[in-house]
Coordinates of C-alpha atoms and ligand atoms in Angstrom, one line a residue:
M1 CA -53.7 -54.5 32.9
D2 CA -54.4 -52.2 35.7
H3 CA -52.3 -53.2 39.4
K4 CA -54.3 -52.7 42.1
W5 CA -51.9 -50.6 45.4
I6 CA -53.9 -51.2 48.5
L7 CA -53.1 -50.9 51.6
S8 CA -51.8 -52.2 54.0
E9 CA -53.2 -52.8 56.7
R10 CA -50.3 -53.9 59.1
L11 CA -47.6 -51.2 58.0
S12 CA -50.4 -48.5 56.4
R13 CA -48.9 -48.3 53.6
E14 CA -49.4 -49.5 49.7
V15 CA -48.3 -52.6 48.7
G16 CA -49.0 -55.0 45.7
F17 CA -52.6 -57.5 45.7
R18 CA -50.8 -60.1 46.6
A19 CA -49.4 -58.7 50.2
A20 CA -52.1 -56.9 51.5
C21 CA -53.9 -60.5 51.4
L22 CA -51.1 -62.4 53.1
D23 CA -50.8 -59.1 55.4
Y24 CA -54.3 -59.6 56.0
L25 CA -54.3 -63.3 56.8
D26 CA -51.6 -62.4 59.3
S27 CA -53.5 -59.6 60.6
V28 CA -56.3 -62.5 61.4
E29 CA -54.6 -64.4 62.9
A30 CA -52.4 -62.7 65.9
D31 CA -55.9 -61.5 66.3
T32 CA -57.5 -64.9 66.9
D33 CA -54.5 -65.6 68.7
A34 CA -54.2 -63.2 71.0
L35 CA -58.0 -63.8 71.7
H36 CA -57.7 -67.2 71.6
N37 CA -53.9 -66.3 74.5
R38 CA -56.0 -63.6 76.0
Q39 CA -58.9 -66.6 76.7
A40 CA -56.9 -68.5 78.1
D41 CA -55.8 -66.2 80.8
L42 CA -58.8 -65.2 81.4
L43 CA -59.8 -69.3 82.0
G44 CA -56.8 -69.9 84.2
E45 CA -57.3 -66.8 86.2
M46 CA -60.9 -68.1 86.6
G47 CA -59.6 -71.4 87.8
A48 CA -61.6 -73.2 85.2
H49 CA -61.1 -77.1 84.7
F50 CA -61.7 -79.7 81.9
I51 CA -64.3 -82.3 83.0
E52 CA -63.6 -86.1 80.9
K53 CA -66.0 -87.5 79.4
D54 CA -66.8 -90.3 81.7
A55 CA -68.6 -88.5 84.5
W56 CA -72.1 -88.6 81.9
E57 CA -71.7 -92.5 82.8
T58 CA -71.8 -92.6 86.0
L59 CA -74.9 -91.2 85.7
S60 CA -77.6 -94.0 85.6
D61 CA -80.2 -93.3 82.6
T62 CA -82.5 -92.7 85.4
Q63 CA -81.2 -90.9 88.2
P64 CA -83.4 -88.1 87.8
P65 CA -82.5 -85.3 85.6
K66 CA -80.3 -87.3 82.6
Q67 CA -82.6 -88.0 80.3
L68 CA -84.2 -84.3 81.1
V69 CA -80.8 -82.7 80.6
H70 CA -79.9 -85.3 78.0
K71 CA -82.6 -84.2 75.6
R72 CA -83.2 -80.4 76.5
I73 CA -79.6 -78.9 76.8
I74 CA -77.2 -81.3 75.5
L75 CA -78.9 -82.5 72.1
P76 CA -79.8 -78.3 71.3
L77 CA -76.3 -76.7 72.1
R78 CA -74.9 -79.6 69.8
E79 CA -77.2 -79.9 66.5
E80 CA -76.8 -76.1 66.2
I81 CA -78.6 -76.7 63.2
L82 CA -81.7 -79.5 63.8
S83 CA -82.0 -77.7 66.0
R84 CA -82.0 -73.7 64.7
K85 CA -84.6 -76.0 61.8
H86 CA -86.9 -77.0 64.6
G87 CA -86.6 -74.2 67.0
V88 CA -85.9 -74.7 69.4
I89 CA -83.7 -72.4 71.8
P90 CA -80.9 -73.9 73.6
P91 CA -82.0 -73.1 77.5
K92 CA -78.0 -71.2 78.8
S93 CA -79.6 -69.9 82.5
L94 CA -80.3 -73.4 84.7
I95 CA -81.7 -73.5 88.7
F96 CA -80.8 -77.2 89.7
F97 CA -82.6 -77.8 93.5
G98 CA -82.9 -80.2 95.9
P99 CA -81.6 -81.6 99.3
P100 CA -78.3 -82.1 100.1
G101 CA -75.7 -84.7 98.7
T102 CA -78.4 -85.6 95.7
G103 CA -75.1 -85.3 93.4
K104 CA -76.4 -81.3 91.9
T105 CA -72.0 -80.6 92.0
H106 CA -71.7 -83.9 90.5
F107 CA -74.1 -83.4 87.7
V108 CA -72.5 -80.1 86.4
K109 CA -70.1 -81.4 86.3
A110 CA -71.1 -84.3 84.5
M111 CA -72.9 -82.2 82.1
A112 CA -69.7 -79.8 81.2
G113 CA -67.6 -83.3 80.1
K114 CA -70.9 -84.5 78.1
L115 CA -70.6 -80.9 76.1
G116 CA -66.7 -80.9 76.3
W117 CA -66.5 -77.0 77.8
W118 CA -65.3 -75.6 80.3
F119 CA -66.2 -76.6 84.3
I120 CA -65.6 -72.5 86.3
E121 CA -67.5 -72.2 89.6
I122 CA -67.3 -68.8 91.1
L123 CA -68.2 -69.7 94.5
P124 CA -70.5 -66.9 97.0
S125 CA -67.8 -67.1 99.8
L126 CA -65.7 -65.4 96.8
L127 CA -67.7 -62.8 95.9
M128 CA -67.8 -61.4 99.5
A129 CA -63.9 -62.0 100.1
D130 CA -63.8 -58.7 99.8
G131 CA -66.6 -57.7 102.4
V132 CA -70.7 -56.8 101.9
D133 CA -70.6 -54.2 100.6
K134 CA -68.7 -55.3 97.0
I135 CA -70.6 -59.0 96.6
G136 CA -72.0 -56.8 94.4
A137 CA -69.0 -55.1 93.0
N138 CA -68.0 -58.2 92.6
L139 CA -70.1 -60.5 91.1
R140 CA -70.2 -57.4 88.3
T141 CA -67.2 -58.2 87.5
T142 CA -66.8 -61.9 87.1
M143 CA -69.5 -61.6 84.8
E144 CA -67.8 -59.3 82.4
K145 CA -65.1 -61.6 82.3
V146 CA -67.4 -64.3 81.9
R147 CA -68.9 -62.5 78.8
K148 CA -65.5 -63.2 77.4
L149 CA -65.5 -66.7 77.2
D150 CA -66.6 -69.6 75.0
E151 CA -67.7 -73.2 75.4
V152 CA -68.2 -73.0 79.2
V153 CA -69.7 -73.9 81.8
V154 CA -70.7 -71.7 85.0
F155 CA -71.3 -72.8 88.0
I156 CA -72.2 -71.0 91.0
D157 CA -73.1 -73.2 94.0
E158 CA -74.9 -72.2 97.0
F159 CA -76.9 -69.7 95.3
E160 CA -79.6 -68.6 97.9
E161 CA -76.3 -66.9 100.2
I162 CA -76.2 -64.6 96.9
A163 CA -80.4 -65.0 95.3
A164 CA -82.1 -64.5 98.2
S165 CA -85.5 -63.6 98.0
R166 CA -85.4 -59.3 98.9
D167 CA -88.1 -59.1 101.0
E168 CA -87.1 -60.1 103.6
A169 CA -83.2 -59.0 102.8
S170 CA -80.8 -56.0 103.6
R171 CA -80.2 -53.7 102.1
I172 CA -76.9 -55.1 101.0
D173 CA -78.7 -58.6 100.1
R174 CA -81.0 -57.0 97.3
S175 CA -78.1 -55.1 95.7
I176 CA -76.6 -58.3 94.8
T177 CA -79.8 -60.0 93.9
N178 CA -80.5 -56.6 91.3
E179 CA -77.0 -57.2 90.4
F180 CA -77.3 -60.2 89.9
L181 CA -81.2 -59.5 87.2
K182 CA -79.2 -57.7 85.6
Q183 CA -76.5 -60.2 84.9
V184 CA -78.1 -63.2 84.2
P185 CA -79.8 -61.9 80.6
M186 CA -76.2 -60.4 79.6
L187 CA -75.5 -63.8 79.3
K188 CA -78.0 -65.2 77.8
K189 CA -76.6 -63.2 74.0
P190 CA -77.7 -65.4 70.9
G191 CA -75.3 -67.6 69.6
S192 CA -73.0 -67.2 72.7
K193 CA -71.5 -70.6 74.1
I194 CA -71.7 -69.9 78.1
L195 CA -74.2 -72.1 80.3
L196 CA -74.8 -70.4 83.7
V197 CA -75.8 -73.3 86.4
C198 CA -77.5 -72.4 89.9
A199 CA -77.6 -74.8 92.4
T200 CA -79.1 -74.7 95.2
N201 CA -81.1 -77.1 98.5
Y202 CA -83.9 -73.8 99.4
I203 CA -85.7 -73.6 96.2
R204 CA -88.3 -71.1 98.3
Q205 CA -85.4 -69.0 99.8
L206 CA -84.6 -67.1 96.4
D207 CA -86.3 -64.2 95.1
A208 CA -89.6 -64.4 93.1
A209 CA -88.6 -62.4 90.7
L210 CA -85.6 -64.6 89.9
L211 CA -88.0 -67.4 89.1
R212 CA -90.1 -65.7 86.4
P213 CA -89.6 -67.0 83.5
G214 CA -87.2 -65.0 81.0
R215 CA -84.5 -65.0 83.6
F216 CA -83.7 -68.9 83.8
D217 CA -85.2 -71.0 81.4
C218 CA -85.3 -74.3 83.3
I219 CA -85.6 -74.7 87.3
I220 CA -85.0 -78.6 87.3
P221 CA -85.5 -80.4 90.9
V222 CA -82.3 -83.1 91.6
G223 CA -84.2 -85.9 94.1
T224 CA -84.4 -89.4 95.1
L225 CA -82.4 -92.5 93.1
D226 CA -85.0 -95.3 92.1
E227 CA -83.5 -98.6 92.3
E228 CA -82.1 -98.5 89.0
G229 CA -79.7 -95.1 90.0
R230 CA -78.9 -96.2 93.3
R231 CA -77.1 -99.9 91.6
T232 CA -74.9 -97.5 89.2
I233 CA -73.3 -95.9 92.1
L234 CA -73.8 -98.8 94.1
Q235 CA -71.7 -100.5 91.3
H236 CA -69.2 -97.7 90.9
Y237 CA -67.9 -97.8 95.4
T238 CA -67.8 -101.4 95.4
S239 CA -65.7 -101.7 92.1
K240 CA -63.6 -98.8 94.3
I241 CA -63.3 -101.6 97.3
H242 CA -61.3 -104.5 97.8
A243 CA -64.8 -106.9 97.5
R244 CA -65.3 -110.0 96.2
D245 CA -69.7 -111.8 95.4
I246 CA -71.5 -109.0 96.5
D247 CA -75.5 -109.4 96.5
M248 CA -75.9 -105.9 94.5
D249 CA -79.5 -106.5 94.3
L250 CA -79.6 -106.9 98.3
L251 CA -78.2 -104.0 98.4
V252 CA -79.8 -102.2 95.7
S253 CA -83.1 -103.0 98.4
L254 CA -81.8 -101.5 101.7
T255 CA -80.9 -98.2 100.6
Q256 CA -83.4 -96.7 100.0
N257 CA -83.6 -93.7 101.2
F258 CA -79.6 -92.8 100.6
T259 CA -78.1 -90.0 97.9
P260 CA -74.8 -90.3 96.3
A261 CA -73.4 -88.5 99.1
D262 CA -74.2 -92.0 101.7
I263 CA -73.6 -94.3 99.1
E264 CA -70.0 -92.2 98.9
L265 CA -69.3 -92.2 102.6
L266 CA -70.5 -95.2 104.2
F267 CA -68.1 -97.2 100.6
Q268 CA -65.5 -94.7 102.9
I269 CA -66.2 -96.0 106.4
I270 CA -66.4 -99.4 104.6
A271 CA -62.9 -99.2 103.3
Q272 CA -61.6 -97.9 106.2
R273 CA -62.7 -101.1 108.6
S274 CA -61.1 -102.8 106.3
F275 CA -57.8 -101.4 105.6
E276 CA -57.3 -101.3 108.9
Q277 CA -58.9 -105.1 110.3
E278 CA -55.7 -105.6 107.2
Y279 CA -53.4 -104.2 109.4
E280 CA -53.9 -105.3 112.8
I281 CA -54.6 -109.1 112.1
R282 CA -51.8 -108.7 108.5
Q283 CA -54.1 -111.2 106.6
E284 CA -56.2 -110.7 103.5
C285 CA -59.3 -108.8 104.6
V286 CA -61.7 -109.4 102.1
V287 CA -65.4 -107.4 102.0
T288 CA -68.0 -109.4 101.9
T289 CA -72.2 -108.5 102.0
D290 CA -72.9 -109.7 105.3
A291 CA -70.6 -106.5 106.1
I292 CA -71.5 -104.7 103.9
I293 CA -74.9 -104.4 105.2
S294 CA -73.5 -105.0 108.9
E295 CA -72.6 -100.9 108.1
I296 CA -75.7 -99.9 106.3
S297 CA -78.1 -101.5 109.2
K298 CA -75.4 -98.6 110.8
F299 CA -75.9 -95.6 108.7
R300 CA -78.9 -93.0 109.0
P301 CA -79.5 -91.7 105.4
S302 CA -79.6 -88.1 105.6
L303 CA -82.7 -87.9 103.0
T304 CA -85.8 -88.7 106.1
P305 CA -89.1 -88.3 104.2
E306 CA -90.1 -85.3 105.7
M307 CA -87.9 -83.7 103.6
I308 CA -88.9 -86.3 100.9
E309 CA -92.1 -85.1 101.0
E310 CA -91.0 -81.5 100.8
F311 CA -89.0 -81.6 97.9
K312 CA -92.0 -83.5 96.4
Q313 CA -93.6 -80.3 96.9
D314 CA -91.3 -77.9 95.6
A315 CA -91.1 -79.7 93.4
L316 CA -94.5 -79.2 92.1
K317 CA -94.2 -76.0 92.7
Y318 CA -91.4 -74.5 90.8
S319 CA -90.2 -76.5 88.3
R320 CA -89.5 -75.5 84.7
I321 CA -88.4 -77.9 82.2
Ligands
ATP1 N1 -73.4 -91.4 89.8 C1 -73.1 -90.4 90.6 N2 -71.7 -91.6 90.5 C2 -71.2 -91.4 91.5 N3 -70.7 -90.2 93.0 C3 -71.8 -90.5 93.1 C4 -73.0 -89.6 91.8 N4 -72.7 -88.7 91.8 C5 -73.1 -87.7 92.8 N5 -72.0 -87.8 93.8 C6 -71.3 -88.2 94.2 O1 -72.1 -87.9 96.3 C7 -71.2 -86.5 96.3 C8 -72.3 -85.1 96.6 O2 -73.2 -85.4 95.6 P1 -72.7 -83.4 94.9 O3 -71.7 -83.2 96.2 O4 -72.9 -83.7 93.3 O5 -74.1 -83.2 95.5 P2 -75.0 -82.1 96.0 O6 -76.4 -82.0 95.5 O7 -74.5 -80.5 95.3 O8 -74.8 -82.2 97.6 P3 -73.9 -79.9 97.9 O9 -75.9 -80.3 97.9 O10 -74.5 -80.3 99.2 O11 -74.6 -79.3 97.4 C9 -70.2 -86.1 95.8 O12 -69.0 -86.7 96.1 C10 -70.7 -87.2 94.9 O13 -69.1 -87.2 94.0
MG2 MG1 -73.4 -79.3 95.7

């Protein structure tokens, strides 16, 4: 039998077939290790962190937009074969919009946890760190790094700061929005596992070109909580204070128009009060339903009827899901 002599990739000389195969596997392994090391370095440099899966469970099934995101984004990304079979294209770029404190950031983190992907936040302030003239260049470099990563949720909060409407913007703002318009399609390579999520309180201020189909796959409203949503969050924060026998139905009925951020702040106030009280009187102090109601009556929720109305109009005009 003829013995095949094959050129070794690593040694650049002819070796036996088995040796060449082993050598090839070694070099593939070394390449994969190097790739992983490069990715790990980049993840560290970009401040990536891993979110616990449990974060998803803190969202009630009715908290907007949990069901929608589950069906439209998480399932297609996780069930790749099934989604390919049915021609479903998983969304790669999203905008979340809604009033302050409605849980947009919390939601994006929970999504990353549910997917088991890394979470990276790109702060507009960091893009601005070298001066306004450099924002476009910084955005380009950051996105080049992002494209080298795999299984990441990339989050940009206060998106209007870098993607404001070009009609009213200065020359520099316009060039940043233009850069963004170039970068978004580049992140959406078929097969890539990068999900870009941008959040804003001011969807009306975003450049119309960014909102057109083809740039962002989904534009998702994140609005007020219904009773079930409030109940889940009230239970979450009640479990963190020193309380007993709380009438949850009553609290749910008294916290209409409260955002998650309002509920969190309310419970911080309650916790501080009971802590101070026990410190002063040196006797066990248990928070009661009445004590919580008393704080609720003094609390001004951040959503006004005008803000809710405005949000409803925006949801009708801008949502794409
Ligand atoms: N389901 C939830 N359970 C418990 N806490 C929550 C939940 N949703 C949001 N929160 C808390 O409410 C606060 C406000 O949420 P978040 O920061 O996500 O709001 P936001 O919409 O991003 O606000 P902004 O528009 O100001 O950026 C956060 O501290 C967050 O941890
Ligand atoms: Mg936020």
